Structure formats: structure tokens, C-alpha cells
PDB file of N, CA and C in Angstrom:
ATOM      1  N   MET A 199     -24.235  -0.018   9.133  1.00  0.00           N
ATOM      2  CA  MET A 199     -23.318  -1.121   8.916  1.00  0.00           C
ATOM      3  C   MET A 199     -22.134  -1.031   9.874  1.00  0.00           C
ATOM      4  N   ALA A 200     -21.605   0.179  10.065  1.00  0.00           N
ATOM      5  CA  ALA A 200     -20.451   0.345  10.947  1.00  0.00           C
ATOM      6  C   ALA A 200     -20.826   0.071  12.392  1.00  0.00           C
ATOM      7  N   SER A 201     -22.037   0.467  12.785  1.00  0.00           N
ATOM      8  CA  SER A 201     -22.451   0.230  14.169  1.00  0.00           C
ATOM      9  C   SER A 201     -22.636  -1.265  14.432  1.00  0.00           C
ATOM     10  N   ALA A 202     -23.081  -2.005  13.436  1.00  0.00           N
ATOM     11  CA  ALA A 202     -23.227  -3.455  13.598  1.00  0.00           C
ATOM     12  C   ALA A 202     -21.861  -4.111  13.765  1.00  0.00           C
ATOM     13  N   SER A 203     -20.875  -3.616  13.019  1.00  0.00           N
ATOM     14  CA  SER A 203     -19.524  -4.153  13.133  1.00  0.00           C
ATOM     15  C   SER A 203     -18.941  -3.855  14.506  1.00  0.00           C
ATOM     16  N   ARG A 204     -19.153  -2.622  14.982  1.00  0.00           N
ATOM     17  CA  ARG A 204     -18.675  -2.257  16.319  1.00  0.00           C
ATOM     18  C   ARG A 204     -19.359  -3.094  17.381  1.00  0.00           C
ATOM     19  N   SER A 205     -20.645  -3.340  17.198  1.00  0.00           N
ATOM     20  CA  SER A 205     -21.401  -4.143  18.151  1.00  0.00           C
ATOM     21  C   SER A 205     -20.862  -5.573  18.205  1.00  0.00           C
ATOM     22  N   ARG A 206     -20.531  -6.135  17.023  1.00  0.00           N
ATOM     23  CA  ARG A 206     -19.974  -7.490  16.985  1.00  0.00           C
ATOM     24  C   ARG A 206     -18.610  -7.542  17.661  1.00  0.00           C
ATOM     25  N   ARG A 207     -17.783  -6.496  17.422  1.00  0.00           N
ATOM     26  CA  ARG A 207     -16.463  -6.470  18.044  1.00  0.00           C
ATOM     27  C   ARG A 207     -16.565  -6.374  19.550  1.00  0.00           C
ATOM     28  N   SER A 208     -17.473  -5.522  20.043  1.00  0.00           N
ATOM     29  CA  SER A 208     -17.607  -5.383  21.493  1.00  0.00           C
ATOM     30  C   SER A 208     -18.192  -6.658  22.096  1.00  0.00           C
ATOM     31  N   SER A 209     -19.115  -7.304  21.387  1.00  0.00           N
ATOM     32  CA  SER A 209     -19.658  -8.579  21.867  1.00  0.00           C
ATOM     33  C   SER A 209     -18.572  -9.641  21.905  1.00  0.00           C
ATOM     34  N   SER A 210     -17.724  -9.641  20.893  1.00  0.00           N
ATOM     35  CA  SER A 210     -16.625 -10.600  20.844  1.00  0.00           C
ATOM     36  C   SER A 210     -15.645 -10.359  21.981  1.00  0.00           C
ATOM     37  N   SER A 211     -15.305  -9.098  22.223  1.00  0.00           N
ATOM     38  CA  SER A 211     -14.387  -8.770  23.318  1.00  0.00           C
ATOM     39  C   SER A 211     -14.982  -9.165  24.656  1.00  0.00           C
ATOM     40  N   ALA A 212     -16.258  -8.877  24.831  1.00  0.00           N
ATOM     41  CA  ALA A 212     -16.920  -9.240  26.087  1.00  0.00           C
ATOM     42  C   ALA A 212     -16.988 -10.755  26.229  1.00  0.00           C
ATOM     43  N   GLY A 213     -17.262 -11.442  25.137  1.00  0.00           N
ATOM     44  CA  GLY A 213     -17.339 -12.899  25.172  1.00  0.00           C
ATOM     45  C   GLY A 213     -16.010 -13.554  25.503  1.00  0.00           C
ATOM     46  N   CYS A 214     -14.922 -12.968  25.045  1.00  0.00           N
ATOM     47  CA  CYS A 214     -13.595 -13.513  25.350  1.00  0.00           C
ATOM     48  C   CYS A 214     -13.131 -13.121  26.743  1.00  0.00           C
ATOM     49  N   SER A 215     -13.601 -12.001  27.241  1.00  0.00           N
ATOM     50  CA  SER A 215     -13.155 -11.502  28.543  1.00  0.00           C
ATOM     51  C   SER A 215     -13.713 -12.318  29.694  1.00  0.00           C
ATOM     52  N   ARG A 216     -14.949 -12.707  29.608  1.00  0.00           N
ATOM     53  CA  ARG A 216     -15.594 -13.433  30.713  1.00  0.00           C
ATOM     54  C   ARG A 216     -14.897 -14.759  31.030  1.00  0.00           C
ATOM     55  N   PRO A 217     -14.645 -15.630  30.044  1.00  0.00           N
ATOM     56  CA  PRO A 217     -13.936 -16.874  30.378  1.00  0.00           C
ATOM     57  C   PRO A 217     -12.531 -16.619  30.924  1.00  0.00           C
ATOM     58  N   GLY A 218     -11.860 -15.606  30.374  1.00  0.00           N
ATOM     59  CA  GLY A 218     -10.532 -15.267  30.874  1.00  0.00           C
ATOM     60  C   GLY A 218     -10.578 -14.819  32.318  1.00  0.00           C
ATOM     61  N   TRP A 219     -11.577 -14.022  32.635  1.00  0.00           N
ATOM     62  CA  TRP A 219     -11.768 -13.553  34.011  1.00  0.00           C
ATOM     63  C   TRP A 219     -12.012 -14.730  34.946  1.00  0.00           C
ATOM     64  N   LEU A 220     -12.905 -15.611  34.549  1.00  0.00           N
ATOM     65  CA  LEU A 220     -13.238 -16.749  35.404  1.00  0.00           C
ATOM     66  C   LEU A 220     -12.057 -17.705  35.563  1.00  0.00           C
ATOM     67  N   GLU A 221     -11.386 -17.977  34.472  1.00  0.00           N
ATOM     68  CA  GLU A 221     -10.303 -18.957  34.506  1.00  0.00           C
ATOM     69  C   GLU A 221      -9.083 -18.435  35.251  1.00  0.00           C
ATOM     70  N   ARG A 222      -8.705 -17.214  34.945  1.00  0.00           N
ATOM     71  CA  ARG A 222      -7.438 -16.721  35.461  1.00  0.00           C
ATOM     72  C   ARG A 222      -7.563 -16.055  36.815  1.00  0.00           C
ATOM     73  N   VAL A 223      -8.384 -15.038  36.890  1.00  0.00           N
ATOM     74  CA  VAL A 223      -8.413 -14.198  38.080  1.00  0.00           C
ATOM     75  C   VAL A 223      -9.162 -14.847  39.232  1.00  0.00           C
ATOM     76  N   VAL A 224     -10.361 -15.301  38.975  1.00  0.00           N
ATOM     77  CA  VAL A 224     -11.186 -15.831  40.064  1.00  0.00           C
ATOM     78  C   VAL A 224     -10.517 -17.049  40.694  1.00  0.00           C
ATOM     79  N   SER A 225     -10.055 -17.985  39.849  1.00  0.00           N
ATOM     80  CA  SER A 225      -9.427 -19.187  40.410  1.00  0.00           C
ATOM     81  C   SER A 225      -8.134 -18.849  41.144  1.00  0.00           C
ATOM     82  N   GLU A 226      -7.379 -17.898  40.606  1.00  0.00           N
ATOM     83  CA  GLU A 226      -6.125 -17.496  41.246  1.00  0.00           C
ATOM     84  C   GLU A 226      -6.375 -16.830  42.596  1.00  0.00           C
ATOM     85  N   GLN A 227      -7.373 -15.961  42.637  1.00  0.00           N
ATOM     86  CA  GLN A 227      -7.683 -15.267  43.887  1.00  0.00           C
ATOM     87  C   GLN A 227      -8.259 -16.224  44.925  1.00  0.00           C
ATOM     88  N   GLU A 228      -9.057 -17.180  44.472  1.00  0.00           N
ATOM     89  CA  GLU A 228      -9.624 -18.157  45.410  1.00  0.00           C
ATOM     90  C   GLU A 228      -8.534 -19.026  46.031  1.00  0.00           C
ATOM     91  N   GLU A 229      -7.492 -19.324  45.264  1.00  0.00           N
ATOM     92  CA  GLU A 229      -6.379 -20.100  45.806  1.00  0.00           C
ATOM     93  C   GLU A 229      -5.699 -19.376  46.961  1.00  0.00           C
ATOM     94  N   HIS A 230      -5.666 -18.057  46.871  1.00  0.00           N
ATOM     95  CA  HIS A 230      -5.010 -17.252  47.905  1.00  0.00           C
ATOM     96  C   HIS A 230      -5.987 -16.758  48.965  1.00  0.00           C
ATOM     97  N   GLY A 231      -7.225 -17.171  48.860  1.00  0.00           N
ATOM     98  CA  GLY A 231      -8.225 -16.777  49.845  1.00  0.00           C
ATOM     99  C   GLY A 231      -8.608 -15.313  49.768  1.00  0.00           C
ATOM    100  N   GLN A 232      -8.535 -14.730  48.585  1.00  0.00           N
ATOM    101  CA  GLN A 232      -8.884 -13.321  48.392  1.00  0.00           C
ATOM    102  C   GLN A 232     -10.082 -13.214  47.471  1.00  0.00           C
ATOM    103  N   GLN A 233     -10.685 -12.018  47.492  1.00  0.00           N
ATOM    104  CA  GLN A 233     -11.812 -11.762  46.599  1.00  0.00           C
ATOM    105  C   GLN A 233     -11.267 -11.254  45.264  1.00  0.00           C
ATOM    106  N   ALA A 234     -11.811 -11.763  44.163  1.00  0.00           N
ATOM    107  CA  ALA A 234     -11.351 -11.357  42.833  1.00  0.00           C
ATOM    108  C   ALA A 234     -11.780  -9.931  42.537  1.00  0.00           C
ATOM    109  N   GLN A 235     -10.839  -9.127  42.031  1.00  0.00           N
ATOM    110  CA  GLN A 235     -11.119  -7.737  41.674  1.00  0.00           C
ATOM    111  C   GLN A 235     -10.639  -7.482  40.253  1.00  0.00           C
ATOM    112  N   ALA A 236     -11.435  -6.704  39.543  1.00  0.00           N
ATOM    113  CA  ALA A 236     -11.085  -6.407  38.156  1.00  0.00           C
ATOM    114  C   ALA A 236     -10.109  -5.247  38.060  1.00  0.00           C
ATOM    115  N   PHE A 237     -10.290  -4.215  38.867  1.00  0.00           N
ATOM    116  CA  PHE A 237      -9.454  -3.021  38.784  1.00  0.00           C
ATOM    117  C   PHE A 237      -8.463  -2.982  39.938  1.00  0.00           C
ATOM    118  N   GLY A 238      -7.486  -2.132  39.809  1.00  0.00           N
ATOM    119  CA  GLY A 238      -6.486  -1.985  40.848  1.00  0.00           C
ATOM    120  C   GLY A 238      -5.142  -2.462  40.343  1.00  0.00           C
ATOM    121  N   GLU A 239      -4.175  -2.440  41.226  1.00  0.00           N
ATOM    122  CA  GLU A 239      -2.825  -2.828  40.853  1.00  0.00           C
ATOM    123  C   GLU A 239      -2.765  -4.313  40.494  1.00  0.00           C
ATOM    124  N   SER A 240      -2.172  -4.610  39.373  1.00  0.00           N
ATOM    125  CA  SER A 240      -2.006  -5.982  38.851  1.00  0.00           C
ATOM    126  C   SER A 240      -3.311  -6.780  38.837  1.00  0.00           C
ATOM    127  N   ARG A 241      -4.375  -6.143  38.423  1.00  0.00           N
ATOM    128  CA  ARG A 241      -5.664  -6.816  38.324  1.00  0.00           C
ATOM    129  C   ARG A 241      -5.918  -7.246  36.885  1.00  0.00           C
ATOM    130  N   TYR A 242      -7.003  -7.902  36.659  1.00  0.00           N
ATOM    131  CA  TYR A 242      -7.324  -8.514  35.369  1.00  0.00           C
ATOM    132  C   TYR A 242      -7.435  -7.498  34.237  1.00  0.00           C
ATOM    133  N   VAL A 243      -8.023  -6.349  34.484  1.00  0.00           N
ATOM    134  CA  VAL A 243      -8.249  -5.367  33.417  1.00  0.00           C
ATOM    135  C   VAL A 243      -6.929  -4.955  32.778  1.00  0.00           C
ATOM    136  N   TRP A 244      -5.895  -4.796  33.583  1.00  0.00           N
ATOM    137  CA  TRP A 244      -4.617  -4.341  33.035  1.00  0.00           C
ATOM    138  C   TRP A 244      -3.969  -5.428  32.179  1.00  0.00           C
ATOM    139  N   SER A 245      -3.991  -6.650  32.631  1.00  0.00           N
ATOM    140  CA  SER A 245      -3.402  -7.727  31.822  1.00  0.00           C
ATOM    141  C   SER A 245      -4.237  -7.981  30.567  1.00  0.00           C
ATOM    142  N   TRP A 246      -5.564  -7.867  30.694  1.00  0.00           N
ATOM    143  CA  TRP A 246      -6.432  -8.028  29.525  1.00  0.00           C
ATOM    144  C   TRP A 246      -6.164  -6.911  28.513  1.00  0.00           C
ATOM    145  N   GLY A 247      -6.037  -5.680  29.001  1.00  0.00           N
ATOM    146  CA  GLY A 247      -5.753  -4.550  28.112  1.00  0.00           C
ATOM    147  C   GLY A 247      -4.421  -4.709  27.402  1.00  0.00           C
ATOM    148  N   GLN A 248      -3.419  -5.174  28.135  1.00  0.00           N
ATOM    149  CA  GLN A 248      -2.107  -5.378  27.536  1.00  0.00           C
ATOM    150  C   GLN A 248      -2.173  -6.457  26.453  1.00  0.00           C
ATOM    151  N   ALA A 249      -2.827  -7.559  26.739  1.00  0.00           N
ATOM    152  CA  ALA A 249      -2.940  -8.642  25.756  1.00  0.00           C
ATOM    153  C   ALA A 249      -3.723  -8.186  24.524  1.00  0.00           C
ATOM    154  N   THR A 250      -4.791  -7.421  24.750  1.00  0.00           N
ATOM    155  CA  THR A 250      -5.590  -6.913  23.633  1.00  0.00           C
ATOM    156  C   THR A 250      -4.770  -5.962  22.775  1.00  0.00           C
ATOM    157  N   PHE A 251      -4.034  -5.054  23.417  1.00  0.00           N
ATOM    158  CA  PHE A 251      -3.207  -4.104  22.675  1.00  0.00           C
ATOM    159  C   PHE A 251      -2.128  -4.829  21.871  1.00  0.00           C
ATOM    160  N   GLU A 252      -1.494  -5.828  22.459  1.00  0.00           N
ATOM    161  CA  GLU A 252      -0.472  -6.588  21.740  1.00  0.00           C
ATOM    162  C   GLU A 252      -1.070  -7.299  20.529  1.00  0.00           C
ATOM    163  N   ASN A 253      -2.274  -7.820  20.672  1.00  0.00           N
ATOM    164  CA  ASN A 253      -2.947  -8.485  19.557  1.00  0.00           C
ATOM    165  C   ASN A 253      -3.244  -7.486  18.440  1.00  0.00           C
ATOM    166  N   TRP A 254      -3.802  -6.347  18.796  1.00  0.00           N
ATOM    167  CA  TRP A 254      -4.105  -5.327  17.789  1.00  0.00           C
ATOM    168  C   TRP A 254      -2.828  -4.837  17.122  1.00  0.00           C
ATOM    169  N   GLN A 255      -1.785  -4.648  17.926  1.00  0.00           N
ATOM    170  CA  GLN A 255      -0.518  -4.168  17.394  1.00  0.00           C
ATOM    171  C   GLN A 255       0.030  -5.141  16.351  1.00  0.00           C
ATOM    172  N   SER A 256      -0.006  -6.419  16.645  1.00  0.00           N
ATOM    173  CA  SER A 256       0.512  -7.401  15.692  1.00  0.00           C
ATOM    174  C   SER A 256      -0.360  -7.455  14.439  1.00  0.00           C
ATOM    175  N   GLU A 257      -1.665  -7.305  14.598  1.00  0.00           N
ATOM    176  CA  GLU A 257      -2.545  -7.330  13.424  1.00  0.00           C
ATOM    177  C   GLU A 257      -2.327  -6.106  12.541  1.00  0.00           C
ATOM    178  N   PHE A 258      -2.158  -4.930  13.156  1.00  0.00           N
ATOM    179  CA  PHE A 258      -1.898  -3.733  12.364  1.00  0.00           C
ATOM    180  C   PHE A 258      -0.536  -3.815  11.689  1.00  0.00           C
ATOM    181  N   LEU A 259       0.458  -4.380  12.368  1.00  0.00           N
ATOM    182  CA  LEU A 259       1.771  -4.562  11.764  1.00  0.00           C
ATOM    183  C   LEU A 259       1.676  -5.503  10.568  1.00  0.00           C
ATOM    184  N   GLN A 260       0.917  -6.572  10.708  1.00  0.00           N
ATOM    185  CA  GLN A 260       0.735  -7.519   9.613  1.00  0.00           C
ATOM    186  C   GLN A 260       0.037  -6.843   8.431  1.00  0.00           C
ATOM    187  N   LEU A 261      -1.007  -6.089   8.701  1.00  0.00           N
ATOM    188  CA  LEU A 261      -1.736  -5.405   7.636  1.00  0.00           C
ATOM    189  C   LEU A 261      -0.850  -4.372   6.948  1.00  0.00           C
ATOM    190  N   PHE A 262      -0.097  -3.595   7.735  1.00  0.00           N
ATOM    191  CA  PHE A 262       0.800  -2.585   7.183  1.00  0.00           C
ATOM    192  C   PHE A 262       1.845  -3.241   6.281  1.00  0.00           C
ATOM    193  N   THR A 263       2.433  -4.338   6.745  1.00  0.00           N
ATOM    194  CA  THR A 263       3.432  -5.051   5.950  1.00  0.00           C
ATOM    195  C   THR A 263       2.820  -5.567   4.653  1.00  0.00           C
ATOM    196  N   PHE A 264       1.624  -6.106   4.729  1.00  0.00           N
ATOM    197  CA  PHE A 264       0.944  -6.605   3.535  1.00  0.00           C
ATOM    198  C   PHE A 264       0.713  -5.481   2.525  1.00  0.00           C
ATOM    199  N   VAL A 265       0.255  -4.331   2.994  1.00  0.00           N
ATOM    200  CA  VAL A 265      -0.013  -3.199   2.096  1.00  0.00           C
ATOM    201  C   VAL A 265       1.277  -2.697   1.459  1.00  0.00           C
ATOM    202  N   VAL A 266       2.331  -2.547   2.259  1.00  0.00           N
ATOM    203  CA  VAL A 266       3.602  -2.038   1.733  1.00  0.00           C
ATOM    204  C   VAL A 266       4.190  -3.006   0.710  1.00  0.00           C
ATOM    205  N   LEU A 267       4.212  -4.287   1.027  1.00  0.00           N
ATOM    206  CA  LEU A 267       4.776  -5.255   0.088  1.00  0.00           C
ATOM    207  C   LEU A 267       3.948  -5.362  -1.190  1.00  0.00           C
ATOM    208  N   THR A 268       2.641  -5.295  -1.060  1.00  0.00           N
ATOM    209  CA  THR A 268       1.784  -5.333  -2.247  1.00  0.00           C
ATOM    210  C   THR A 268       2.040  -4.120  -3.132  1.00  0.00           C
ATOM    211  N   THR A 269       2.150  -2.955  -2.517  1.00  0.00           N
ATOM    212  CA  THR A 269       2.433  -1.735  -3.272  1.00  0.00           C
ATOM    213  C   THR A 269       3.774  -1.846  -3.979  1.00  0.00           C
ATOM    214  N   TYR A 270       4.773  -2.351  -3.281  1.00  0.00           N
ATOM    215  CA  TYR A 270       6.102  -2.514  -3.868  1.00  0.00           C
ATOM    216  C   TYR A 270       6.053  -3.457  -5.073  1.00  0.00           C
ATOM    217  N   VAL A 271       5.383  -4.578  -4.918  1.00  0.00           N
ATOM    218  CA  VAL A 271       5.314  -5.565  -5.996  1.00  0.00           C
ATOM    219  C   VAL A 271       4.560  -5.004  -7.199  1.00  0.00           C
ATOM    220  N   VAL A 272       3.466  -4.312  -6.962  1.00  0.00           N
ATOM    221  CA  VAL A 272       2.674  -3.767  -8.069  1.00  0.00           C
ATOM    222  C   VAL A 272       3.465  -2.719  -8.837  1.00  0.00           C
ATOM    223  N   HIS A 273       4.240  -1.916  -8.135  1.00  0.00           N
ATOM    224  CA  HIS A 273       4.986  -0.855  -8.809  1.00  0.00           C
ATOM    225  C   HIS A 273       6.330  -1.323  -9.345  1.00  0.00           C
ATOM    226  N   ARG A 274       6.676  -2.571  -9.153  1.00  0.00           N
ATOM    227  CA  ARG A 274       7.930  -3.112  -9.665  1.00  0.00           C
ATOM    228  C   ARG A 274       7.709  -3.973 -10.898  1.00  0.00           C
ATOM    229  N   LYS A 275       6.708  -3.667 -11.671  1.00  0.00           N
ATOM    230  CA  LYS A 275       6.425  -4.359 -12.934  1.00  0.00           C
ATOM    231  C   LYS A 275       6.213  -5.856 -12.747  1.00  0.00           C
ATOM    232  N   SER A 276       5.460  -6.192 -11.756  1.00  0.00           N
ATOM    233  CA  SER A 276       5.118  -7.601 -11.574  1.00  0.00           C
ATOM    234  C   SER A 276       3.995  -7.959 -12.536  1.00  0.00           C
ATOM    235  N   HIS A 277       3.608  -9.205 -12.521  1.00  0.00           N
ATOM    236  CA  HIS A 277       2.517  -9.639 -13.391  1.00  0.00           C
ATOM    237  C   HIS A 277       1.194  -9.025 -12.973  1.00  0.00           C
ATOM    238  N   GLU A 278       1.111  -8.573 -11.736  1.00  0.00           N
ATOM    239  CA  GLU A 278      -0.113  -7.953 -11.249  1.00  0.00           C
ATOM    240  C   GLU A 278      -0.165  -6.465 -11.571  1.00  0.00           C
ATOM    241  N   SER A 279       0.934  -5.918 -12.040  1.00  0.00           N
ATOM    242  CA  SER A 279       1.012  -4.484 -12.289  1.00  0.00           C
ATOM    243  C   SER A 279       0.268  -4.108 -13.563  1.00  0.00           C
ATOM    244  N   PRO A 280      -0.537  -3.063 -13.506  1.00  0.00           N
ATOM    245  CA  PRO A 280      -1.236  -2.626 -14.717  1.00  0.00           C
ATOM    246  C   PRO A 280      -0.284  -1.999 -15.726  1.00  0.00           C
ATOM    247  N   ASP A 281       0.933  -1.602 -15.301  1.00  0.00           N
ATOM    248  CA  ASP A 281       1.889  -0.992 -16.214  1.00  0.00           C
ATOM    249  C   ASP A 281       2.324  -1.960 -17.305  1.00  0.00           C
ATOM    250  N   THR A 282       2.358  -3.233 -17.020  1.00  0.00           N
ATOM    251  CA  THR A 282       2.788  -4.203 -18.026  1.00  0.00           C
ATOM    252  C   THR A 282       1.799  -4.270 -19.186  1.00  0.00           C
ATOM    253  N   ASP A 283       0.552  -3.914 -18.959  1.00  0.00           N
ATOM    254  CA  ASP A 283      -0.432  -3.903 -20.040  1.00  0.00           C
ATOM    255  C   ASP A 283      -0.063  -2.862 -21.092  1.00  0.00           C
ATOM    256  N   TYR A 284       0.431  -1.707 -20.655  1.00  0.00           N
ATOM    257  CA  TYR A 284       0.813  -0.658 -21.597  1.00  0.00           C
ATOM    258  C   TYR A 284       2.003  -1.096 -22.443  1.00  0.00           C
ATOM    259  N   GLU A 285       2.957  -1.761 -21.815  1.00  0.00           N
ATOM    260  CA  GLU A 285       4.120  -2.241 -22.554  1.00  0.00           C
ATOM    261  C   GLU A 285       3.710  -3.312 -23.561  1.00  0.00           C
ATOM    262  N   THR A 286       2.794  -4.160 -23.184  1.00  0.00           N
ATOM    263  CA  THR A 286       2.313  -5.205 -24.086  1.00  0.00           C
ATOM    264  C   THR A 286       1.581  -4.583 -25.271  1.00  0.00           C
ATOM    265  N   GLU A 287       0.753  -3.587 -24.996  1.00  0.00           N
ATOM    266  CA  GLU A 287       0.035  -2.909 -26.081  1.00  0.00           C
ATOM    267  C   GLU A 287       1.005  -2.223 -27.034  1.00  0.00           C
ATOM    268  N   ALA A 288       2.045  -1.599 -26.498  1.00  0.00           N
ATOM    269  CA  ALA A 288       3.040  -0.937 -27.349  1.00  0.00           C
ATOM    270  C   ALA A 288       3.769  -1.959 -28.217  1.00  0.00           C
ATOM    271  N   ALA A 289       4.104  -3.107 -27.632  1.00  0.00           N
ATOM    272  CA  ALA A 289       4.775  -4.161 -28.400  1.00  0.00           C
ATOM    273  C   ALA A 289       3.860  -4.681 -29.504  1.00  0.00           C
ATOM    274  N   LEU A 290       2.583  -4.857 -29.207  1.00  0.00           N
ATOM    275  CA  LEU A 290       1.632  -5.307 -30.232  1.00  0.00           C
ATOM    276  C   LEU A 290       1.503  -4.293 -31.360  1.00  0.00           C
ATOM    277  N   ARG A 291       1.502  -3.018 -31.022  1.00  0.00           N
ATOM    278  CA  ARG A 291       1.418  -1.983 -32.068  1.00  0.00           C
ATOM    279  C   ARG A 291       2.648  -2.031 -32.979  1.00  0.00           C
ATOM    280  N   ARG A 292       3.839  -2.229 -32.377  1.00  0.00           N
ATOM    281  CA  ARG A 292       5.059  -2.328 -33.188  1.00  0.00           C
ATOM    282  C   ARG A 292       4.994  -3.542 -34.110  1.00  0.00           C
ATOM    283  N   ILE A 293       4.525  -4.659 -33.591  1.00  0.00           N
ATOM    284  CA  ILE A 293       4.414  -5.879 -34.402  1.00  0.00           C
ATOM    285  C   ILE A 293       3.410  -5.669 -35.530  1.00  0.00           C
ATOM    286  N   GLU A 294       2.277  -5.048 -35.226  1.00  0.00           N
ATOM    287  CA  GLU A 294       1.272  -4.780 -36.259  1.00  0.00           C
ATOM    288  C   GLU A 294       1.828  -3.854 -37.334  1.00  0.00           C
ATOM    289  N   ALA A 295       2.584  -2.851 -36.919  1.00  0.00           N
ATOM    290  CA  ALA A 295       3.172  -1.928 -37.895  1.00  0.00           C
ATOM    291  C   ALA A 295       4.165  -2.660 -38.791  1.00  0.00           C
ATOM    292  N   GLN A 296       4.975  -3.539 -38.198  1.00  0.00           N
ATOM    293  CA  GLN A 296       5.934  -4.306 -38.999  1.00  0.00           C
ATOM    294  C   GLN A 296       5.212  -5.243 -39.965  1.00  0.00           C
ATOM    295  N   LEU A 297       4.140  -5.887 -39.507  1.00  0.00           N
ATOM    296  CA  LEU A 297       3.365  -6.763 -40.391  1.00  0.00           C
ATOM    297  C   LEU A 297       2.730  -5.972 -41.530  1.00  0.00           C
ATOM    298  N   LYS A 298       2.246  -4.794 -41.208  1.00  0.00           N
ATOM    299  CA  LYS A 298       1.638  -3.949 -42.237  1.00  0.00           C
ATOM    300  C   LYS A 298       2.678  -3.561 -43.284  1.00  0.00           C
ATOM    301  N   GLU A 299       3.884  -3.209 -42.820  1.00  0.00           N
ATOM    302  CA  GLU A 299       4.959  -2.861 -43.750  1.00  0.00           C
ATOM    303  C   GLU A 299       5.322  -4.057 -44.630  1.00  0.00           C
ATOM    304  N   LEU A 300       5.394  -5.246 -44.021  1.00  0.00           N
ATOM    305  CA  LEU A 300       5.728  -6.446 -44.795  1.00  0.00           C
ATOM    306  C   LEU A 300       4.668  -6.754 -45.847  1.00  0.00           C
ATOM    307  N   THR A 301       3.392  -6.651 -45.461  1.00  0.00           N
ATOM    308  CA  THR A 301       2.328  -6.940 -46.430  1.00  0.00           C
ATOM    309  C   THR A 301       2.306  -5.893 -47.540  1.00  0.00           C
ATOM    310  N   GLU A 302       2.568  -4.631 -47.204  1.00  0.00           N
ATOM    311  CA  GLU A 302       2.623  -3.591 -48.244  1.00  0.00           C
ATOM    312  C   GLU A 302       3.808  -3.821 -49.169  1.00  0.00           C
ATOM    313  N   HIS A 303       4.932  -4.218 -48.580  1.00  0.00           N
ATOM    314  CA  HIS A 303       6.136  -4.471 -49.374  1.00  0.00           C
ATOM    315  C   HIS A 303       5.918  -5.655 -50.318  1.00  0.00           C
ATOM    316  N   ARG A 304       5.241  -6.692 -49.835  1.00  0.00           N
ATOM    317  CA  ARG A 304       4.974  -7.870 -50.667  1.00  0.00           C
ATOM    318  C   ARG A 304       3.962  -7.554 -51.765  1.00  0.00           C
ATOM    319  N   SER A 305       2.976  -6.719 -51.435  1.00  0.00           N
ATOM    320  CA  SER A 305       1.969  -6.401 -52.455  1.00  0.00           C
ATOM    321  C   SER A 305       2.562  -5.531 -53.564  1.00  0.00           C
ATOM    322  N   LYS A 306       3.582  -4.741 -53.246  1.00  0.00           N
ATOM    323  CA  LYS A 306       4.251  -3.925 -54.258  1.00  0.00           C
ATOM    324  C   LYS A 306       5.164  -4.777 -55.135  1.00  0.00           C
ATOM    325  N   ALA A 307       5.678  -5.841 -54.565  1.00  0.00           N
ATOM    326  CA  ALA A 307       6.637  -6.664 -55.320  1.00  0.00           C
ATOM    327  C   ALA A 307       5.986  -7.639 -56.243  1.00  0.00           C
TER     328      ALA A 307
END
């Protein structure tokens, strides 16, 4: 399963790289009468790598923020927190005990 996911990611990266290469580098180099090169100083690979890293960085930052905020909300007694279930159960037990006392008191009277 993991290898299939890696294969899809690499296929996706390759699929996005080719149009970028053709659109940006080849046309730009042809305008200047030069041959398009992928490697070397200020070539396509470096700008592609930078753009890819920035994309991954923003996605990891987004995921990290989501995890931290979710953890904070869950541990702050939100409606999604499982801790509120314990408090509700305790309140129900107190109410049941009070009702039991009232019914016993009424049956004695």
C-alpha cells in the first residue's frame, strides 16, 4: 500500500514537472537563443525544488497547526472532549441518588 502511494506521488510530481519544464524553461531559453538545461546555475531543477519544498512546508505547517489546535480544543473540555462524558455521568449519578432519596423519603411518610 505504501509503495503504491509513493508511486502515485512520484507520478504526480513527474506529471507536474513536465509541463512546467516546457512552459517555463524551454520557451524562455528559446527566446534567448539558448539550449534548455535542467541542471546548473539558475536552472529549472533548482526553481522546481524550491517551489516543491515551499509547498510541502506550507502543507506540513497547516497539518501541524490543525493537530495542535485540535488537541487544545479536545483537552479544554469542548463538546468533542471525552472528559465531558465523565462529568455528565457523575451528574446523572447525583441526580439518581437524590431521586432515590426523595422516593424513599416519600414512601416512609
